[in-house]
Amino acid sequence: MIVLKSDAEIVAMRAAGRLSADLLDYIEDFVKPGVTTLELDELAHAYTLKHGGIPAPLNYKGFPKSICTSVNEVVCHGIPNAKQKLKDGDIINIDVTSIVDGFFGDTSRMFYVGKNVSPIARKLSECAQISLLRGIAAVRDGARTGDIGATIQTYAESQGFSVVREFVGHGIGRTFHEDPQILHYGQKGKGTRLGPGMVFTIEPMINQGHWKTKVLRDGWTAVTIDGSLSAQWEHTIAIKSDGEVVILTESEREIAARPKI
């Protein structure tokens, strides 16, 4: 069942979205060679609490940390740890979700580590970001979820990359995951019809190689099946009562740096 939100609830959700966006702005300055993913997690945890939020991933279905840190071939749900030090040339997705006044705000971004990130890694990350923005541009009152997926898949594959099938976007509100599911591939005109009051994430995971993934023994960390690089960007999107589509998790810094699509 899709839980529709009032315009007042969408405004309330913006507080959670803003905290998550501001957290990613804050954490960017610490994404450098030599830092451990556990240190990033500790910084994010402290920042969230200091600003009145709760880190939603912590203990969610047993997840042990406050953020997800997915480096290079890790597609999603990477677990921060003290042994993993970032290296010059790495790419990392940091996925954060804050709870503020009972509402969830879910977002993620890619970050480059050091000065020697390869051209293909940069192209992949940029493709994932533009895929997200094009997917958002397909959202409107009366559209279908398949319109989002088809738009993302068409663009990503035109750039020579593939779209992960196993993980999808989702409705969100007073709970972390709700209906509808948002596939990042598919056919236009298919899927759930979009309308006012719907709030959901779009979070395409784009792989350099094959779209298939596998989950490691920890039960969380998903990696590309062929060891190729993966990139992901994510926002929480809302459709207001008048049909206006708003991004709830975009900071001023991110807006200023938004690429053309």
Coordinates of C-alpha atoms in Angstrom, one line a residue:
M1 CA 0.0 0.0 0.0
I2 CA 1.3 3.5 -0.9
V3 CA 1.2 5.9 2.0
L4 CA 0.4 9.3 0.6
K5 CA 1.7 12.4 2.3
S6 CA 0.1 15.8 2.7
D7 CA 1.9 19.0 1.7
A8 CA 2.5 19.7 5.4
E9 CA 4.1 16.2 5.8
I10 CA 6.2 16.8 2.8
V11 CA 7.4 20.1 4.3
A12 CA 8.2 18.2 7.5
M13 CA 10.2 15.6 5.5
R14 CA 12.3 18.4 4.1
A15 CA 13.9 18.8 7.5
A16 CA 15.2 15.2 7.5
G17 CA 16.2 15.6 3.8
R18 CA 18.1 18.8 4.6
L19 CA 20.0 17.2 7.4
S20 CA 21.1 14.3 5.2
A21 CA 22.2 16.6 2.4
D22 CA 24.1 18.8 4.9
L23 CA 25.7 15.8 6.3
L24 CA 27.1 14.8 2.9
D25 CA 28.4 18.4 2.4
Y26 CA 30.1 18.1 5.8
I27 CA 31.6 14.7 5.2
E28 CA 33.1 15.6 1.8
D29 CA 36.0 17.5 3.4
F30 CA 37.1 14.3 5.2
V31 CA 37.1 12.0 2.1
K32 CA 40.8 11.8 1.6
P33 CA 43.5 9.2 1.1
G34 CA 44.3 7.5 4.4
V35 CA 41.0 8.0 6.2
T36 CA 39.2 4.8 7.2
T37 CA 35.5 4.2 6.4
L38 CA 35.0 3.7 10.1
E39 CA 36.3 7.3 10.8
L40 CA 33.8 8.6 8.2
D41 CA 31.0 6.7 10.0
E42 CA 32.0 8.1 13.4
L43 CA 32.0 11.6 12.0
A44 CA 28.6 11.1 10.3
H45 CA 27.1 9.6 13.5
A46 CA 28.3 12.5 15.6
Y47 CA 27.1 15.2 13.1
T48 CA 23.7 13.6 12.9
L49 CA 23.2 13.6 16.6
K50 CA 24.5 17.1 17.1
H51 CA 22.0 18.4 14.6
G52 CA 19.0 16.7 16.1
G53 CA 18.7 13.7 14.0
I54 CA 18.9 9.9 14.3
P55 CA 21.1 7.8 11.9
A56 CA 18.5 5.5 10.4
P57 CA 20.8 2.7 9.1
L58 CA 22.3 2.0 12.6
N59 CA 20.8 -1.4 13.7
Y60 CA 18.3 -1.4 10.8
K61 CA 17.6 -5.1 10.3
G62 CA 21.0 -5.7 11.9
F63 CA 23.1 -3.2 9.9
P64 CA 25.9 -2.3 12.3
K65 CA 26.8 1.2 11.3
S66 CA 25.3 4.7 10.8
I67 CA 26.1 5.1 7.1
C68 CA 26.9 2.9 4.1
T69 CA 30.4 3.3 2.5
S70 CA 30.7 1.6 -0.9
V71 CA 34.1 1.8 -2.5
N72 CA 35.0 1.0 -6.1
E73 CA 33.4 -2.4 -7.0
V74 CA 31.0 -2.2 -4.0
V75 CA 27.5 -1.5 -5.4
C76 CA 25.8 -0.7 -2.1
H77 CA 25.5 -1.4 1.6
G78 CA 29.3 -1.3 2.3
I79 CA 29.9 -1.6 6.0
P80 CA 32.4 1.0 7.5
N81 CA 35.3 -0.6 9.2
A82 CA 38.7 0.3 10.7
K83 CA 40.8 -1.7 8.3
Q84 CA 39.5 -0.1 5.1
K85 CA 41.6 3.0 4.3
L86 CA 40.7 5.1 1.3
K87 CA 43.4 5.2 -1.4
D88 CA 44.3 7.8 -4.0
G89 CA 42.2 7.0 -7.0
D90 CA 39.3 5.4 -5.2
I91 CA 35.7 6.3 -5.8
I92 CA 33.2 6.0 -2.9
N93 CA 29.5 6.2 -2.5
I94 CA 28.3 7.4 0.9
D95 CA 24.7 6.7 1.6
V96 CA 23.0 8.4 4.6
T97 CA 19.5 8.5 6.0
S98 CA 18.5 10.8 8.8
I99 CA 15.4 10.6 11.0
V100 CA 14.0 14.0 12.1
D101 CA 10.7 14.3 14.0
G102 CA 9.8 10.8 12.8
F103 CA 10.4 11.3 9.1
F104 CA 13.2 9.8 7.0
G105 CA 15.5 11.6 4.5
D106 CA 17.5 9.3 2.3
T107 CA 20.3 10.3 -0.1
S108 CA 23.7 9.4 -1.4
R109 CA 26.5 10.8 -3.4
M110 CA 29.8 9.7 -5.1
F111 CA 33.1 11.2 -4.0
Y112 CA 36.5 11.1 -5.6
V113 CA 39.5 10.2 -3.4
G114 CA 42.7 12.1 -4.1
K115 CA 43.8 13.4 -7.4
N116 CA 44.3 10.3 -9.5
V117 CA 40.8 9.0 -10.1
S118 CA 40.7 7.4 -13.6
P119 CA 38.8 8.9 -16.5
I120 CA 36.5 5.9 -16.6
A121 CA 35.7 6.1 -12.9
R122 CA 34.8 9.8 -13.4
K123 CA 32.7 9.0 -16.4
L124 CA 30.9 6.3 -14.5
S125 CA 30.1 8.6 -11.5
E126 CA 28.9 11.4 -13.8
C127 CA 26.7 8.9 -15.7
A128 CA 25.1 7.8 -12.4
Q129 CA 24.4 11.4 -11.4
I130 CA 23.0 12.3 -14.7
S131 CA 20.9 9.1 -14.8
L132 CA 19.4 10.2 -11.4
L133 CA 18.7 13.7 -12.6
R134 CA 17.1 12.4 -15.8
G135 CA 15.0 10.0 -13.8
I136 CA 13.8 12.8 -11.6
A137 CA 12.9 14.8 -14.7
A138 CA 10.6 11.9 -15.8
V139 CA 8.6 12.2 -12.6
R140 CA 5.2 14.0 -12.9
D141 CA 1.6 13.5 -11.9
G142 CA 0.2 10.8 -14.1
A143 CA 3.5 9.3 -15.2
R144 CA 4.5 5.7 -14.5
T145 CA 7.3 4.3 -12.5
G146 CA 8.4 2.6 -15.7
D147 CA 9.0 6.0 -17.3
I148 CA 11.7 6.6 -14.6
G149 CA 13.4 3.3 -15.2
A150 CA 13.3 3.5 -18.9
T151 CA 14.8 7.0 -18.9
I152 CA 17.7 5.9 -16.6
Q153 CA 18.3 2.6 -18.5
T154 CA 18.4 4.3 -21.9
Y155 CA 20.9 6.9 -20.8
A156 CA 23.2 4.6 -18.9
E157 CA 23.4 2.1 -21.6
S158 CA 24.0 4.8 -24.2
Q159 CA 27.1 5.6 -22.2
G160 CA 28.3 2.0 -22.3
F161 CA 27.3 1.1 -18.8
S162 CA 24.8 -1.2 -17.2
V163 CA 22.0 -0.7 -14.6
V164 CA 21.8 -2.9 -11.5
R165 CA 18.5 -4.8 -11.3
E166 CA 18.7 -6.3 -7.8
F167 CA 18.3 -3.1 -5.8
V168 CA 15.6 -0.4 -6.3
G169 CA 14.3 2.9 -5.1
H170 CA 11.4 2.9 -2.7
G171 CA 8.7 4.8 -1.0
I172 CA 9.7 6.6 2.2
G173 CA 8.1 8.6 5.0
R174 CA 7.6 7.6 8.6
T175 CA 9.2 4.3 7.7
F176 CA 12.4 3.6 5.9
H177 CA 11.0 1.5 3.1
E178 CA 7.5 1.7 1.7
D179 CA 5.7 1.2 -1.6
P180 CA 6.1 1.8 -4.4
Q181 CA 9.3 0.2 -5.7
I182 CA 11.2 2.3 -8.2
L183 CA 13.0 0.2 -10.7
H184 CA 15.9 1.9 -12.5
Y185 CA 15.2 0.0 -15.7
G186 CA 12.1 -1.0 -17.6
Q187 CA 9.5 0.2 -20.1
K188 CA 7.8 3.6 -20.5
G189 CA 4.1 3.5 -19.7
K190 CA 4.5 0.5 -17.4
G191 CA 4.4 0.2 -13.6
T192 CA 2.7 2.2 -10.8
R193 CA 1.0 5.5 -11.8
L194 CA 2.6 8.5 -10.0
G195 CA 0.5 11.1 -8.3
P196 CA 0.2 13.8 -5.6
G197 CA 1.3 12.8 -2.1
M198 CA 3.8 10.2 -3.3
V199 CA 7.3 10.4 -1.8
F200 CA 10.1 8.0 -2.9
T201 CA 13.8 7.6 -3.6
I202 CA 15.4 7.3 -7.0
E203 CA 18.9 5.7 -6.6
P204 CA 20.3 4.2 -9.7
M205 CA 23.4 2.0 -9.3
I206 CA 25.4 2.0 -12.6
N207 CA 28.1 -0.6 -13.3
Q208 CA 31.1 -0.3 -15.5
G209 CA 30.7 -4.0 -16.5
H210 CA 27.8 -6.5 -16.1
W211 CA 24.7 -5.4 -14.1
K212 CA 24.7 -8.5 -12.0
T213 CA 25.8 -8.3 -8.3
K214 CA 26.5 -10.7 -5.4
V215 CA 26.3 -10.2 -1.7
L216 CA 29.3 -11.0 0.5
R217 CA 29.3 -13.3 3.5
D218 CA 28.6 -10.3 5.8
G219 CA 25.0 -10.4 4.4
W220 CA 25.1 -6.8 3.4
T221 CA 27.9 -5.8 1.1
A222 CA 26.9 -6.1 -2.6
V223 CA 29.6 -6.1 -5.2
T224 CA 29.7 -6.3 -9.0
I225 CA 29.8 -9.9 -10.2
D226 CA 32.8 -9.2 -12.4
G227 CA 34.8 -6.9 -10.1
S228 CA 34.1 -3.8 -12.2
L229 CA 33.5 -0.3 -10.8
S230 CA 30.0 0.8 -9.6
A231 CA 28.6 4.2 -8.9
Q232 CA 25.3 5.4 -7.3
W233 CA 23.5 8.7 -6.6
E234 CA 20.3 9.1 -4.7
H235 CA 17.6 11.6 -3.8
T236 CA 14.3 11.6 -2.1
I237 CA 11.5 13.0 -4.3
A238 CA 8.0 14.2 -3.5
I239 CA 5.0 15.1 -5.6
K240 CA 3.0 17.9 -4.0
S241 CA -0.8 18.3 -4.2
D242 CA -0.5 20.7 -7.1
G243 CA 1.7 18.3 -9.0
E244 CA 5.0 20.1 -8.3
V245 CA 7.9 17.7 -8.1
V246 CA 10.4 18.6 -5.4
I247 CA 13.8 17.1 -4.3
L248 CA 13.9 16.9 -0.6
T249 CA 17.6 15.9 -0.2
E250 CA 19.5 18.4 -2.3
S251 CA 21.8 21.0 -0.6
E252 CA 22.7 24.4 -2.0
R253 CA 26.2 23.2 -2.7
E254 CA 24.8 20.3 -4.7
I255 CA 22.4 22.5 -6.6
A256 CA 25.3 24.8 -7.6
A257 CA 27.3 21.9 -8.9
R258 CA 24.4 20.1 -10.7
P259 CA 25.5 19.0 -14.2
K260 CA 23.5 19.7 -17.3
I261 CA 21.3 16.8 -18.4

